[in-house]
């Protein structure tokens, strides 16, 4: 079985936590993770903004770094990331409210570092977050054409409303749109 490759970045200031995280990822039997490791946001931002890193699919971020933390850090990292990449937050603060704040700030998943003993849960969370982001990306491919169709129809409706308003303003009893529709109906 060929395992899919997921490239990305681990932003973690603790060497022990970084080794644990990379060790769990390397133990995956389903996915081949290739993550570079940096220790803070000043190292991460130039890497994430580099166009050569556009194929990064995963960023794992420690929520508390020496040079940033919390929602502001999540937003800053999300804005620098490739748009299709998945952002997973790891933190010692295993708090539901903080997790929700991180999701609202742009994270795709949130895990407390206390989940490390359960490496399967950790790996499932990463895989599900990547799958969710992929589904959203694929859905966006269908949304754009649908929006274009709706925009064209909305434009036609606006034109028809303008014609009707113009006809009413000059006192015409028949608006051009209705006349065209009646002609089409009677010609069938």
Coordinates of C-alpha atoms in Angstrom, one line a residue:
X1 CA 0.0 0.0 0.0
X2 CA 1.3 3.4 -1.0
X3 CA 1.0 5.8 1.9
X4 CA 0.1 9.4 1.1
X5 CA 2.8 12.0 1.9
X6 CA 1.9 15.1 4.0
X7 CA 4.4 17.8 4.1
X8 CA 4.3 20.5 6.7
X9 CA 5.7 22.4 9.7
X10 CA 5.8 21.9 13.4
X11 CA 6.0 25.1 15.4
X12 CA 7.0 24.0 19.0
X13 CA 9.4 25.6 21.4
X14 CA 9.9 22.5 23.6
X15 CA 12.4 20.0 22.1
X16 CA 10.8 17.3 24.2
X17 CA 7.3 18.0 22.9
X18 CA 8.6 18.3 19.4
X19 CA 10.3 14.9 19.6
X20 CA 7.1 13.4 21.0
X21 CA 5.0 14.9 18.3
X22 CA 7.3 13.9 15.5
X23 CA 7.7 10.4 16.9
X24 CA 3.9 9.9 17.0
X25 CA 3.6 11.2 13.4
X26 CA 6.4 8.9 12.2
X27 CA 4.7 5.9 13.8
X28 CA 1.6 6.4 11.5
X29 CA 1.0 3.3 9.4
X30 CA -1.4 5.2 7.1
X31 CA 0.3 8.5 6.3
X32 CA 3.9 9.5 5.7
X33 CA 4.4 12.8 7.5
X34 CA 7.3 15.0 6.6
X35 CA 7.4 18.0 9.0
X36 CA 10.1 20.5 9.5
X37 CA 10.5 21.8 13.0
X38 CA 11.0 25.4 14.1
X39 CA 10.9 26.8 17.6
X40 CA 9.0 30.1 17.3
X41 CA 6.9 32.3 15.0
X42 CA 9.9 34.4 13.8
X43 CA 11.3 31.2 12.3
X44 CA 7.9 30.0 11.0
X45 CA 6.5 33.0 9.3
X46 CA 9.2 33.3 6.5
X47 CA 8.9 29.6 5.8
X48 CA 5.1 29.7 5.6
X49 CA 5.1 32.8 3.4
X50 CA 7.6 31.3 1.0
X51 CA 5.9 30.3 -2.3
X52 CA 8.0 27.1 -2.4
X53 CA 6.0 25.9 0.6
X54 CA 2.6 26.1 -1.1
X55 CA 2.4 22.3 -1.0
X56 CA 2.5 22.3 2.8
X57 CA -0.7 20.5 4.0
X58 CA -0.2 20.6 7.7
X59 CA 1.0 23.0 10.3
X60 CA 1.0 21.9 14.0
X61 CA 1.3 24.9 16.3
X62 CA 2.0 25.1 20.0
X63 CA -0.4 27.7 21.3
X64 CA 2.1 29.2 23.7
X65 CA 5.5 30.3 22.3
X66 CA 8.1 32.7 23.6
X67 CA 7.2 35.3 21.0
X68 CA 3.4 34.8 20.7
X69 CA 0.4 33.0 22.1
X70 CA -3.3 32.6 21.9
X71 CA -5.8 33.7 19.3
X72 CA -3.5 36.4 17.9
X73 CA -0.8 33.8 17.2
X74 CA -3.3 31.4 15.6
X75 CA -4.6 34.2 13.3
X76 CA -1.0 35.3 12.4
X77 CA 0.0 31.8 11.5
X78 CA -3.2 31.1 9.6
X79 CA -2.8 34.2 7.5
X80 CA 0.8 33.2 6.6
X81 CA -0.1 29.6 5.7
X82 CA -1.0 28.2 2.3
X83 CA -4.8 28.5 2.2
X84 CA -5.4 24.8 1.8
X85 CA -3.2 23.7 4.6
X86 CA -4.6 22.3 7.9
X87 CA -3.8 24.1 11.2
X88 CA -3.8 21.9 14.3
X89 CA -3.2 23.5 17.7
X90 CA -1.4 21.7 20.5
X91 CA -1.2 23.1 23.9
X92 CA -0.7 22.3 27.6
X93 CA -3.9 24.2 28.2
X94 CA -6.5 21.5 27.5
X95 CA -9.5 23.9 27.9
X96 CA -12.6 23.7 25.8
X97 CA -13.1 27.5 25.7
X98 CA -9.5 28.0 24.5
X99 CA -10.1 25.3 21.9
X100 CA -13.2 27.1 20.6
X101 CA -11.4 30.4 20.5
X102 CA -8.6 28.8 18.4
X103 CA -11.2 27.3 16.0
X104 CA -12.8 30.7 15.6
X105 CA -9.4 32.2 14.9
X106 CA -8.7 29.8 12.0
X107 CA -7.6 26.5 13.5
X108 CA -8.9 23.2 12.1
X109 CA -8.4 21.2 15.2
X110 CA -7.3 21.6 18.9
X111 CA -5.7 19.1 21.1
X112 CA -4.3 19.2 24.6
X113 CA -0.8 17.7 25.0
X114 CA -2.3 15.4 27.5
X115 CA -3.6 13.4 24.6
X116 CA 0.0 12.2 23.7
X117 CA -0.4 8.9 25.6
X118 CA -3.2 8.1 23.2
X119 CA -1.2 8.4 19.9
X120 CA -4.1 6.9 17.9
X121 CA -6.4 9.7 19.0
X122 CA -3.7 12.2 18.1
X123 CA -3.2 10.6 14.6
X124 CA -7.0 10.4 14.0
X125 CA -7.4 14.1 14.9
X126 CA -4.7 15.1 12.5
X127 CA -6.1 12.9 9.7
X128 CA -9.7 14.1 10.2
X129 CA -8.6 17.7 10.3
X130 CA -6.7 17.3 7.0
X131 CA -9.7 15.4 5.4
X132 CA -12.1 18.2 6.6
X133 CA -9.9 20.9 5.0
X134 CA -9.7 18.9 1.8
X135 CA -13.5 18.5 1.7
X136 CA -13.9 22.2 2.2
X137 CA -11.4 23.0 -0.6
X138 CA -13.2 20.5 -2.9
X139 CA -16.5 22.0 -2.0
X140 CA -15.2 25.5 -2.9
X141 CA -14.5 24.3 -6.4
X142 CA -18.2 23.7 -6.8
X143 CA -19.4 26.8 -5.0
X144 CA -17.6 29.3 -7.3
X145 CA -19.3 28.1 -10.5
X146 CA -22.7 28.0 -8.6
X147 CA -22.2 31.5 -7.4
X148 CA -21.3 32.7 -10.9
X149 CA -24.6 31.2 -12.2
X150 CA -26.5 32.9 -9.4
X151 CA -24.8 36.2 -10.1
X152 CA -25.8 36.0 -13.8
X153 CA -29.5 35.3 -12.8
X154 CA -29.4 38.1 -10.3
X155 CA -28.0 40.4 -13.0
X156 CA -30.9 39.4 -15.3
X157 CA -33.4 40.0 -12.6
X158 CA -31.9 43.5 -11.8
X159 CA -32.1 44.3 -15.6
X160 CA -35.8 43.2 -15.7
X161 CA -36.6 45.2 -12.6
X162 CA -34.9 48.3 -14.1
X163 CA -36.9 47.8 -17.3
X164 CA -40.1 47.5 -15.4
X165 CA -39.3 50.6 -13.3
X166 CA -38.4 52.6 -16.5
X167 CA -41.7 51.5 -18.1
X168 CA -43.6 52.5 -15.1
X169 CA -41.9 55.9 -15.0
X170 CA -42.9 56.8 -18.5
X171 CA -46.3 55.4 -18.1
X172 CA -46.1 52.4 -20.5
X173 CA -48.7 49.9 -19.8
X174 CA -46.5 47.1 -21.2
X175 CA -43.0 46.7 -20.0
X176 CA -40.4 45.4 -22.6
X177 CA -39.6 42.3 -20.5
X178 CA -43.3 41.2 -20.3
X179 CA -43.7 41.9 -24.0
X180 CA -40.8 39.7 -24.8
X181 CA -42.0 36.9 -22.5
X182 CA -45.5 37.1 -24.0
X183 CA -44.0 36.9 -27.6
X184 CA -42.0 33.8 -26.6
X185 CA -45.1 32.2 -25.1
X186 CA -47.3 32.8 -28.1
X187 CA -44.7 31.7 -30.6
X188 CA -44.6 28.2 -29.1

